[in-house]
Short mmCIF file of C-alpha atoms in Angstrom, two decimals:
data_model
loop_
_atom_site.label_atom_id
_atom_site.label_comp_id
_atom_site.label_asym_id
_atom_site.label_seq_id
_atom_site.Cartn_x
_atom_site.Cartn_y
_atom_site.Cartn_z
CA UNK A 54 -47.81 51.78 -9.82
CA UNK A 55 -49.55 52.26 -6.46
CA UNK A 56 -46.86 50.15 -4.73
CA UNK A 57 -44.07 52.22 -6.34
CA UNK A 58 -45.80 55.43 -5.31
CA UNK A 59 -45.99 54.14 -1.78
CA UNK A 60 -42.24 53.45 -1.74
CA UNK A 61 -41.51 56.96 -3.04
CA UNK A 62 -43.83 58.40 -0.39
CA UNK A 63 -42.08 56.45 2.37
CA UNK A 64 -38.66 57.66 1.25
CA UNK A 65 -39.91 61.25 1.25
CA UNK A 66 -41.31 60.88 4.73
CA UNK A 67 -38.04 59.49 6.05
CA UNK A 68 -36.21 62.36 4.37
CA UNK A 69 -38.53 64.86 6.07
CA UNK A 70 -37.94 63.17 9.39
CA UNK A 71 -34.24 63.64 8.93
CA UNK A 72 -34.63 67.34 8.12
CA UNK A 73 -36.46 68.41 11.29
CA UNK A 74 -37.03 66.83 14.64
CA UNK A 75 -40.02 67.82 16.75
CA UNK A 76 -41.75 66.85 19.92
CA UNK A 77 -43.72 63.64 19.87
CA UNK A 78 -47.51 63.21 19.71
CA UNK A 79 -48.75 59.91 21.14
CA UNK A 80 -51.25 57.62 19.36
CA UNK A 81 -53.04 55.20 21.63
CA UNK A 82 -52.59 52.10 19.41
CA UNK A 83 -48.78 52.32 18.90
CA UNK A 84 -46.60 50.94 21.68
CA UNK A 85 -43.46 52.94 22.53
CA UNK A 86 -41.32 49.88 21.75
CA UNK A 87 -42.71 49.53 18.21
CA UNK A 88 -39.97 50.08 15.56
CA UNK A 89 -42.07 52.77 13.81
CA UNK A 90 -43.15 54.55 16.99
CA UNK A 91 -40.62 57.40 16.77
CA UNK A 92 -41.19 57.96 13.03
CA UNK A 93 -44.98 58.06 13.37
CA UNK A 94 -44.84 60.42 16.33
CA UNK A 95 -42.48 62.81 14.51
CA UNK A 96 -44.64 62.82 11.38
CA UNK A 97 -47.68 63.49 13.51
CA UNK A 98 -45.88 66.35 15.22
CA UNK A 99 -45.19 67.89 11.78
CA UNK A 100 -48.87 67.54 10.86
CA UNK A 101 -48.16 65.08 8.03
CA UNK A 102 -50.11 62.21 9.55
CA UNK A 103 -53.18 62.98 11.59
CA UNK A 104 -54.56 59.65 12.69
CA UNK A 105 -58.28 59.10 13.21
CA UNK A 106 -60.80 61.01 15.32
CA UNK A 107 -60.75 58.35 18.03
CA UNK A 108 -57.01 58.96 18.66
CA UNK A 109 -55.72 55.82 16.92
CA UNK A 110 -53.20 55.54 14.06
CA UNK A 111 -54.39 52.20 12.62
CA UNK A 112 -50.98 51.42 11.13
CA UNK A 113 -52.01 47.97 9.83
CA UNK A 114 -54.82 49.42 7.68
CA UNK A 115 -54.23 49.99 3.94
CA UNK A 116 -54.43 53.55 2.65
CA UNK A 117 -56.99 54.56 0.05
CA UNK A 118 -56.01 56.73 -2.90
CA UNK A 119 -57.67 59.72 -1.31
CA UNK A 120 -55.78 59.18 1.95
CA UNK A 121 -52.51 58.95 0.01
CA UNK A 122 -53.45 62.09 -1.94
CA UNK A 123 -54.16 63.89 1.32
CA UNK A 124 -50.74 62.85 2.59
CA UNK A 125 -49.08 64.15 -0.59
CA UNK A 126 -50.99 67.41 -0.21
CA UNK A 127 -49.71 67.88 3.33
CA UNK A 128 -46.12 67.08 2.19
CA UNK A 129 -46.34 69.75 -0.50
CA UNK A 130 -47.65 72.23 2.03
CA UNK A 131 -44.82 71.32 4.41
CA UNK A 132 -42.14 71.72 1.76
CA UNK A 133 -43.65 74.99 0.60
CA UNK A 134 -43.38 76.72 3.94
CA UNK A 135 -41.08 79.72 3.83
CA UNK A 136 -38.96 80.69 6.78
CA UNK A 137 -39.62 83.95 8.60
CA UNK A 138 -37.49 87.07 8.46
CA UNK A 139 -33.92 86.30 9.40
CA UNK A 140 -32.68 88.06 12.48
CA UNK A 141 -29.18 89.41 13.18
CA UNK A 142 -26.46 86.74 13.34
CA UNK A 143 -25.41 85.56 16.73
CA UNK A 144 -21.94 84.67 18.00
CA UNK A 145 -20.23 81.82 16.17
CA UNK A 146 -20.44 78.56 18.03
CA UNK A 147 -18.67 75.23 17.82
CA UNK A 148 -19.04 73.17 14.68
CA UNK A 149 -21.83 70.70 15.04
CA UNK A 150 -22.63 67.31 13.55
CA UNK A 151 -23.26 67.09 9.79
CA UNK A 152 -26.92 67.83 8.92
CA UNK A 153 -29.30 65.69 6.94
CA UNK A 154 -29.16 65.91 3.19
CA UNK A 155 -31.53 68.37 1.52
CA UNK A 156 -34.07 67.73 -1.19
CA UNK A 157 -32.30 66.20 -4.16
CA UNK A 158 -33.38 66.48 -7.84
CA UNK A 159 -34.45 62.85 -7.64
CA UNK A 160 -36.67 63.65 -4.64
CA UNK A 161 -38.22 66.56 -6.53
CA UNK A 162 -38.87 64.29 -9.51
CA UNK A 163 -40.52 61.73 -7.22
CA UNK A 164 -42.75 64.43 -5.77
CA UNK A 165 -43.75 65.49 -9.28
CA UNK A 166 -44.48 61.87 -10.10
CA UNK A 167 -46.60 61.54 -6.96
CA UNK A 168 -48.51 64.68 -7.87
CA UNK A 169 -49.07 63.34 -11.38
CA UNK A 170 -50.22 59.99 -10.01
CA UNK A 171 -52.77 61.53 -7.63
CA UNK A 172 -53.62 64.64 -9.65
CA UNK A 173 -57.28 63.62 -9.97
CA UNK A 174 -57.67 63.05 -6.25
CA UNK A 175 -55.73 66.22 -5.43
CA UNK A 176 -57.94 68.23 -7.79
CA UNK A 177 -61.06 66.78 -6.26
CA UNK A 178 -59.74 67.45 -2.77
CA UNK A 179 -58.85 71.00 -3.75
CA UNK A 180 -62.34 71.55 -5.16
CA UNK A 181 -63.91 69.96 -2.10
CA UNK A 182 -61.73 72.09 0.16
CA UNK A 183 -62.63 75.23 -1.77
CA UNK A 184 -66.32 74.36 -1.59
CA UNK A 185 -65.98 73.57 2.09
CA UNK A 186 -64.25 76.89 2.70
CA UNK A 187 -66.96 78.71 0.76
CA UNK A 188 -69.65 76.87 2.72
CA UNK A 189 -67.81 77.70 5.93
CA UNK A 190 -67.66 81.35 4.93
CA UNK A 191 -71.38 81.39 4.17
CA UNK A 192 -72.05 79.61 7.44
CA UNK A 193 -70.02 82.17 9.36
CA UNK A 194 -72.01 84.95 7.63
CA UNK A 195 -75.27 83.18 8.50
CA UNK A 196 -74.13 82.73 12.09
CA UNK A 197 -73.30 86.44 12.37
CA UNK A 198 -76.66 87.36 10.83
CA UNK A 199 -78.42 84.92 13.16
CA UNK A 200 -76.58 86.38 16.14
CA UNK A 201 -77.64 89.87 15.09
CA UNK A 202 -81.25 88.74 14.75
CA UNK A 203 -80.98 86.95 18.08
CA UNK A 204 -79.72 90.12 19.75
CA UNK A 205 -82.59 92.08 18.20
CA UNK A 206 -85.06 89.41 19.27
CA UNK A 207 -83.62 89.50 22.78
CA UNK A 208 -84.17 93.25 22.92
CA UNK A 209 -87.73 92.81 21.64
CA UNK A 210 -88.41 90.07 24.21
CA UNK A 211 -87.08 92.27 27.03
CA UNK A 212 -89.29 95.13 25.86
CA UNK A 213 -92.27 92.78 25.61
CA UNK A 214 -91.64 91.45 29.11
CA UNK A 215 -91.61 95.03 30.35
CA UNK A 216 -94.90 95.80 28.60
CA UNK A 217 -98.27 94.66 29.94
CA UNK A 218 -101.44 94.69 27.84
CA UNK A 219 -104.88 94.53 29.41
CA UNK A 220 -108.40 95.69 28.77
CA UNK A 221 -112.04 94.70 28.65
CA UNK A 222 -115.22 94.92 26.61
CA UNK A 223 -118.66 95.65 28.00
CA UNK A 224 -121.46 94.56 25.66
CA UNK A 225 -124.76 95.86 26.96
CA UNK A 226 -128.49 95.69 26.43
CA UNK A 227 -130.71 98.36 28.02
CA UNK A 228 -134.45 98.71 28.47
CA UNK A 229 -135.60 102.13 29.70
CA UNK A 230 -139.18 103.05 30.58
CA UNK A 231 -138.63 106.60 29.34
CA UNK A 232 -137.80 105.48 25.82
CA UNK A 233 -139.87 106.75 22.92
CA UNK A 234 -139.69 106.02 19.24
CA UNK A 235 -137.79 108.56 17.16
CA UNK A 236 -136.12 111.70 18.44
CA UNK A 237 -136.88 114.86 20.31
CA UNK A 238 -137.54 117.97 18.23
CA UNK A 239 -136.25 121.51 18.41
CA UNK A 240 -138.16 124.58 17.20
CA UNK A 241 -136.46 127.64 15.78
CA UNK A 242 -137.60 130.75 13.90
CA UNK A 243 -135.64 131.51 10.75
CA UNK A 244 -135.88 133.98 7.87
CA UNK A 245 -136.85 132.48 4.54
CA UNK A 246 -134.13 133.74 2.12
CA UNK A 247 -136.55 133.56 -0.81
CA UNK A 248 -139.48 135.53 0.64
CA UNK A 249 -137.94 137.28 3.63
CA UNK A 250 -140.70 135.93 5.84
CA UNK A 251 -140.07 134.55 9.33
CA UNK A 252 -141.05 130.93 9.65
CA UNK A 253 -140.91 128.28 12.32
CA UNK A 254 -138.54 125.37 11.61
CA UNK A 255 -138.74 122.06 13.48
CA UNK A 256 -135.72 119.79 13.33
CA UNK A 257 -134.97 116.38 14.88
CA UNK A 258 -132.96 116.52 18.08
CA UNK A 259 -131.60 113.90 20.43
CA UNK A 260 -132.66 110.28 20.04
CA UNK A 261 -135.37 109.46 22.58
CA UNK A 262 -135.18 105.70 22.27
CA UNK A 263 -132.86 104.12 24.83
CA UNK A 264 -133.94 100.50 24.36
CA UNK A 265 -130.91 99.26 22.49
CA UNK A 266 -127.92 96.98 22.23
CA UNK A 267 -124.52 98.68 22.21
CA UNK A 268 -120.91 98.40 23.31
CA UNK A 269 -120.57 100.66 26.32
CA UNK A 270 -116.82 100.32 26.78
CA UNK A 271 -114.03 98.71 24.76
CA UNK A 272 -110.81 99.49 26.62
CA UNK A 273 -107.22 98.75 25.70
CA UNK A 274 -104.58 99.56 28.29
CA UNK A 275 -100.81 99.42 27.87
CA UNK A 276 -98.37 99.78 30.77
CA UNK A 277 -94.62 99.83 30.14
CA UNK A 278 -92.17 99.75 33.05
CA UNK A 279 -88.52 99.07 32.19
CA UNK A 280 -87.47 99.41 35.82
CA UNK A 281 -88.70 100.57 39.19
CA UNK A 282 -88.07 104.26 38.58
CA UNK A 283 -90.60 105.09 35.85
CA UNK A 284 -93.63 103.72 34.04
CA UNK A 285 -95.88 104.72 31.17
CA UNK A 286 -99.63 104.11 30.96
CA UNK A 287 -101.84 104.51 27.89
CA UNK A 288 -105.54 103.60 27.71
CA UNK A 289 -107.94 103.98 24.79
CA UNK A 290 -111.68 103.45 24.61
CA UNK A 291 -113.56 102.48 21.45
CA UNK A 292 -117.01 102.12 23.01
CA UNK A 293 -120.20 103.83 21.81
CA UNK A 294 -118.94 104.20 18.23
CA UNK A 295 -116.07 106.53 19.02
CA UNK A 296 -112.41 106.27 19.90
CA UNK A 297 -111.19 108.44 22.76
CA UNK A 298 -108.10 108.83 24.87
CA UNK A 299 -108.84 107.85 28.44
CA UNK A 300 -105.45 107.73 30.17
CA UNK A 301 -102.01 108.88 29.09
CA UNK A 302 -99.56 109.52 31.89
CA UNK A 303 -96.05 108.88 33.18
CA UNK A 304 -95.18 107.77 36.72
CA UNK A 305 -91.84 108.69 38.27
CA UNK A 306 -91.07 106.78 41.47
CA UNK A 307 -88.85 107.54 44.47
CA UNK A 308 -89.33 111.30 44.09
CA UNK A 309 -88.64 113.77 46.94
CA UNK A 310 -89.68 111.32 49.69
CA UNK A 311 -89.24 107.56 50.23
CA UNK A 312 -92.08 105.94 48.34
CA UNK A 313 -92.98 109.23 46.66
CA UNK A 314 -94.48 109.07 43.17
CA UNK A 315 -94.99 111.85 40.65
CA UNK A 316 -97.64 111.41 37.93
CA UNK A 317 -98.03 113.75 34.96
CA UNK A 318 -100.41 113.59 32.00
CA UNK A 319 -104.11 112.72 31.72
CA UNK A 320 -105.56 110.54 34.47
CA UNK A 321 -108.40 110.23 36.96
CA UNK A 322 -108.82 113.00 39.47
CA UNK A 323 -107.52 111.80 42.87
CA UNK A 324 -110.79 112.72 44.58
CA UNK A 325 -112.83 110.26 46.62
CA UNK A 326 -113.27 106.53 46.07
CA UNK A 327 -115.75 105.97 43.23
CA UNK A 328 -113.87 108.17 40.74
CA UNK A 329 -110.76 106.03 41.08
CA UNK A 330 -112.62 102.72 40.91
CA UNK A 331 -112.29 101.01 37.54
CA UNK A 332 -115.44 100.59 35.50
CA UNK A 333 -114.50 96.92 35.11
CA UNK A 334 -114.65 96.46 38.92
CA UNK A 335 -117.74 98.52 39.64
CA UNK A 336 -120.85 96.49 40.47
CA UNK A 337 -123.36 98.83 38.82
CA UNK A 338 -123.32 99.82 35.14
CA UNK A 339 -122.60 103.53 35.76
CA UNK A 340 -121.27 105.77 38.50
CA UNK A 341 -123.61 107.64 40.83
CA UNK A 342 -125.38 110.84 39.78
CA UNK A 343 -123.25 113.07 42.02
CA UNK A 344 -119.99 111.84 40.49
CA UNK A 345 -121.32 112.23 36.94
CA UNK A 346 -122.41 115.80 37.76
CA UNK A 347 -119.43 117.05 39.79
CA UNK A 348 -116.67 115.19 37.88
CA UNK A 349 -117.90 114.51 34.34
CA UNK A 350 -115.50 112.19 32.57
CA UNK A 351 -113.64 111.58 35.89
CA UNK A 352 -110.34 112.59 34.27
CA UNK A 353 -108.31 115.76 33.99
CA UNK A 354 -104.88 116.84 32.78
CA UNK A 355 -102.24 117.85 35.26
CA UNK A 356 -99.68 116.61 37.74
CA UNK A 357 -99.98 114.95 41.13
CA UNK A 358 -97.65 113.80 43.87
CA UNK A 359 -98.42 110.87 46.19
CA UNK A 360 -96.37 109.83 49.20
CA UNK A 361 -96.90 107.77 52.36
CA UNK A 362 -97.25 109.62 55.65
CA UNK A 363 -97.01 106.41 57.65
CA UNK A 364 -97.45 102.69 57.08
CA UNK A 365 -101.23 103.09 56.75
CA UNK A 366 -101.65 106.71 55.72
CA UNK A 367 -100.87 108.51 52.43
CA UNK A 368 -101.52 111.93 50.96
CA UNK A 369 -101.96 113.17 47.39
CA UNK A 370 -101.66 116.71 46.05
CA UNK A 371 -102.32 117.65 42.45
CA UNK A 372 -102.61 120.64 40.11
CA UNK A 373 -104.99 120.36 37.15
CA UNK A 374 -106.49 122.35 34.29
CA UNK A 375 -109.92 121.91 35.81
CA UNK A 376 -111.56 121.20 32.43
CA UNK A 377 -113.22 117.77 31.99
CA UNK A 378 -111.64 115.65 29.27
CA UNK A 379 -115.04 115.25 27.62
CA UNK A 380 -115.48 119.02 27.23
CA UNK A 381 -116.21 119.70 23.57
CA UNK A 382 -115.38 123.42 23.60
CA UNK A 383 -111.98 123.25 25.30
CA UNK A 384 -110.97 119.75 24.30
CA UNK A 385 -107.23 119.94 24.93
CA UNK A 386 -106.84 123.36 26.55
CA UNK A 387 -107.68 125.07 29.82
CA UNK A 388 -110.56 127.54 29.62
CA UNK A 389 -108.97 129.92 32.13
CA UNK A 390 -105.60 130.99 33.48
CA UNK A 391 -106.35 129.57 36.92
CA UNK A 392 -105.20 126.09 37.88
CA UNK A 393 -107.20 123.84 40.18
CA UNK A 394 -105.87 122.07 43.28
CA UNK A 395 -106.87 118.60 44.51
CA UNK A 396 -105.85 117.30 47.95
CA UNK A 397 -106.57 113.91 49.42
CA UNK A 398 -105.62 112.13 52.64
CA UNK A 399 -106.42 108.41 52.80
CA UNK A 400 -105.73 105.60 55.23
CA UNK A 401 -106.45 101.92 55.58
CA UNK A 402 -106.53 99.26 58.27
CA UNK A 403 -107.16 95.56 58.03
CA UNK A 404 -110.87 95.83 57.16
CA UNK A 405 -111.58 99.57 56.91
CA UNK A 406 -110.28 102.26 54.57
CA UNK A 407 -111.31 105.91 54.47
CA UNK A 408 -110.33 109.24 53.02
CA UNK A 409 -111.13 112.93 52.80
CA UNK A 410 -110.73 115.02 49.65
CA UNK A 411 -110.78 118.68 48.74
CA UNK A 412 -110.91 120.58 45.46
CA UNK A 413 -110.26 124.30 45.01
CA UNK A 414 -110.57 125.81 41.56
CA UNK A 415 -112.12 128.18 39.09
CA UNK A 416 -114.31 127.77 36.05
CA UNK A 417 -114.77 130.12 33.10
CA UNK A 418 -118.35 131.01 32.20
CA UNK A 419 -119.48 133.27 29.41
CA UNK A 420 -120.87 136.63 30.47
CA UNK A 421 -124.52 136.89 29.46
CA UNK A 422 -124.95 139.06 26.37
CA UNK A 423 -121.19 139.62 25.97
CA UNK A 424 -118.33 138.05 24.10
CA UNK A 425 -116.24 137.53 27.21
CA UNK A 426 -115.71 135.09 30.07
CA UNK A 427 -115.33 135.44 33.79
CA UNK A 428 -113.97 133.10 36.45
CA UNK A 429 -116.36 131.67 39.01
CA UNK A 430 -115.81 129.49 42.06
CA UNK A 431 -115.49 125.75 41.58
CA UNK A 432 -114.99 123.98 44.90
CA UNK A 433 -115.55 120.38 45.99
CA UNK A 434 -115.43 118.57 49.35
CA UNK A 435 -115.71 114.83 49.89
CA UNK A 436 -115.40 112.00 52.37
CA UNK A 437 -115.55 108.24 51.80
CA UNK A 438 -115.33 105.02 53.82
CA UNK A 439 -115.19 101.34 52.88
CA UNK A 440 -115.53 98.25 55.06
CA UNK A 441 -115.15 94.59 54.11
CA UNK A 442 -115.31 91.40 56.14
CA UNK A 443 -115.72 87.92 54.72
CA UNK A 444 -118.64 87.85 52.26
CA UNK A 445 -119.85 91.34 53.22
CA UNK A 446 -118.76 94.75 52.01
CA UNK A 447 -120.18 98.19 52.77
CA UNK A 448 -119.16 101.56 51.40
CA UNK A 449 -120.41 105.13 51.48
CA UNK A 450 -119.37 108.47 50.08
CA UNK A 451 -120.42 112.10 50.38
CA UNK A 452 -119.65 115.02 48.08
CA UNK A 453 -120.54 118.71 48.18
CA UNK A 454 -119.90 121.25 45.46
CA UNK A 455 -120.08 124.96 44.86
CA UNK A 456 -120.17 126.37 41.33
CA UNK A 457 -120.50 130.15 41.41
CA UNK A 458 -123.48 130.66 43.75
CA UNK A 459 -124.96 127.17 43.23
CA UNK A 460 -124.45 124.75 46.08
CA UNK A 461 -124.92 121.04 45.46
CA UNK A 462 -124.45 117.83 47.39
CA UNK A 463 -124.94 114.10 47.15
CA UNK A 464 -124.12 110.77 48.71
CA UNK A 465 -124.52 107.05 48.21
CA UNK A 466 -124.50 103.92 50.33
CA UNK A 467 -123.77 100.51 48.83
CA UNK A 468 -123.82 97.01 50.26
CA UNK A 469 -122.36 93.93 48.53
CA UNK A 470 -122.97 90.33 49.53
CA UNK A 471 -120.91 87.50 48.09
CA UNK A 472 -122.95 84.32 47.55
CA UNK A 473 -120.59 81.44 47.07
CA UNK A 474 -117.78 81.78 44.57
CA UNK A 475 -119.63 83.00 41.49
CA UNK A 476 -122.54 85.16 42.66
CA UNK A 477 -122.70 88.65 44.18
CA UNK A 478 -125.70 90.74 45.14
CA UNK A 479 -125.29 94.54 45.30
CA UNK A 480 -127.68 97.18 46.67
CA UNK A 481 -127.11 100.92 46.22
CA UNK A 482 -128.97 104.02 47.30
CA UNK A 483 -127.87 107.21 45.56
CA UNK A 484 -129.12 110.75 46.25
CA UNK A 485 -128.17 113.90 44.36
CA UNK A 486 -129.32 117.48 44.95
CA UNK A 487 -128.05 119.77 42.14
CA UNK A 488 -129.14 122.96 43.95
CA UNK A 489 -129.61 122.97 47.71
CA UNK A 490 -131.35 126.35 47.59
CA UNK A 491 -134.12 125.17 45.29
CA UNK A 492 -136.90 122.78 46.29
CA UNK A 493 -138.19 119.78 44.36
CA UNK A 494 -135.08 118.88 42.41
CA UNK A 495 -133.52 115.96 44.27
CA UNK A 496 -132.87 112.75 42.40
CA UNK A 497 -132.97 109.53 44.44
CA UNK A 498 -132.02 106.24 42.82
CA UNK A 499 -132.40 102.79 44.30
CA UNK A 500 -130.55 100.04 42.50
CA UNK A 501 -130.05 96.30 42.82
CA UNK A 502 -127.61 94.21 40.79
CA UNK A 503 -126.83 90.53 40.48
CA UNK A 504 -123.35 89.68 39.24
CA UNK A 505 -122.47 86.19 38.01
CA UNK A 506 -118.88 85.14 37.40
CA UNK A 507 -119.13 83.02 34.26
CA UNK A 508 -115.40 82.28 34.32
CA UNK A 509 -112.40 84.02 35.89
CA UNK A 510 -112.40 86.67 33.13
CA UNK A 511 -116.09 86.91 32.20
CA UNK A 512 -118.80 88.51 34.31
CA UNK A 513 -122.54 88.85 33.70
CA UNK A 514 -124.47 91.73 35.30
CA UNK A 515 -128.25 92.11 35.70
CA UNK A 516 -129.09 95.54 37.14
CA UNK A 517 -132.33 97.34 37.87
CA UNK A 518 -132.35 101.03 38.85
CA UNK A 519 -135.38 103.00 39.98
CA UNK A 520 -134.88 106.80 39.83
CA UNK A 521 -137.24 108.90 41.92
CA UNK A 522 -137.30 112.56 40.90
CA UNK A 523 -138.59 114.94 43.54
CA UNK A 524 -141.49 116.90 42.08
CA UNK A 525 -143.66 119.83 43.12
CA UNK A 526 -147.11 119.13 44.52
CA UNK A 527 -149.44 118.03 41.75
CA UNK A 528 -146.59 116.97 39.41
CA UNK A 529 -145.93 113.35 38.49
CA UNK A 530 -142.62 111.53 38.78
CA UNK A 531 -141.64 110.35 35.30
CA UNK A 532 -141.55 106.63 34.64
CA UNK A 533 -137.87 106.05 33.94
CA UNK A 534 -136.87 102.74 35.49
CA UNK A 535 -133.85 101.28 33.78
CA UNK A 536 -132.91 97.60 33.30
CA UNK A 537 -129.43 96.62 32.14
CA UNK A 538 -127.96 93.32 31.06
CA UNK A 539 -124.21 93.40 30.51
CA UNK A 540 -121.51 90.88 29.59
CA UNK A 541 -117.97 91.92 30.42
CA UNK A 542 -114.85 90.09 29.29
CA UNK A 543 -111.38 91.05 30.50
CA UNK A 544 -108.01 90.13 29.08
#
């Protein structure tokens, strides 16, 4: 039966060759002088024989039933093709040679017999083809979904590459000579609602013990810059059992002047050197007394513009609310209608940098005995200089302030000495006079700190500070030396 089917199949193929002639497709293992060369090439051109993936025909190899069924399937598809829409008739030409005979009833019967013979294989092939098409459709859907996820992932990766996370934790242990067990107490006189008598009430106040372990700072900073024209900065602090907003501002670059930058939001006041220095870089645990008094919290809300004057000189001008960010009464609002100005001019050379700063503003104070406020003067003036050469670094800064009629001033001098790669010794003298017109109120602090670089991201600090409070004759300077051990880890 298989031999007879093969003869019928051969006769059909020859008949199809006679119906249409097409361009040849060359198989590498059939020589042009082979008797079947033309027939094989024409069948291949019609898509009835495909050969093998390596480009050979393998004409001497016997066909399997599935290969014969595949051939029958392609013959049926070829015979089932319908011609396209007939166009308008052209001019009548000369009579040509007689054409090949069409499909006879006997040929149709042979095709039906072939289909009957290979109906199992054709059914299996049809099912396999349908399954393959379904799998291909699902694969195309999966590929499209994967491409969509890949595009989303690419966007996320680009955003992540444009975003930089950093921060640090400062875990600290403090021993303070002025510490006492318990708390301070406050005394008030209140009316007893039951008897109407006036009585004295004593309540606990601030904690007087400062010998403790605590987390001084736990900072998380995020900077996002998608290009060179703008950037966003956000910094939070979760130290000392509270979460607070430290920085939240936007930088706009190339504004007004070449190299000009506009900053708006909440950020450090552009005054002096120590205010702008990061707490993670500072050698001593806290800033000097004059900075803590004149610029509590170091930050303000406003807008500033910075631009270079020359290659080594730059100026900054800013307008601010003038209310410290740690103010508990006016937390997110200005306490007066006046805005404060900050100006700074700074320059740097190879080993020396210096700057001068000015602050002109107003502050609202409550009128004694009245439910109203009035504006008073709030001015600041400062100068700073820093020098570094090899293992040595020296810096100094001076500030003067005027709040209403109170004039204050302070300064510090600090020397750092690098010992090898891991060790640094720092010495600082800090003096603060909260009221120049009053005697016996200066605070002088002498500090020494040893910093050890445990690894590139971890630093250990041992600091000792000796405050010396100026007292009137006969009074005693309080014992309030302070020792700090701190471990800081950046990321």
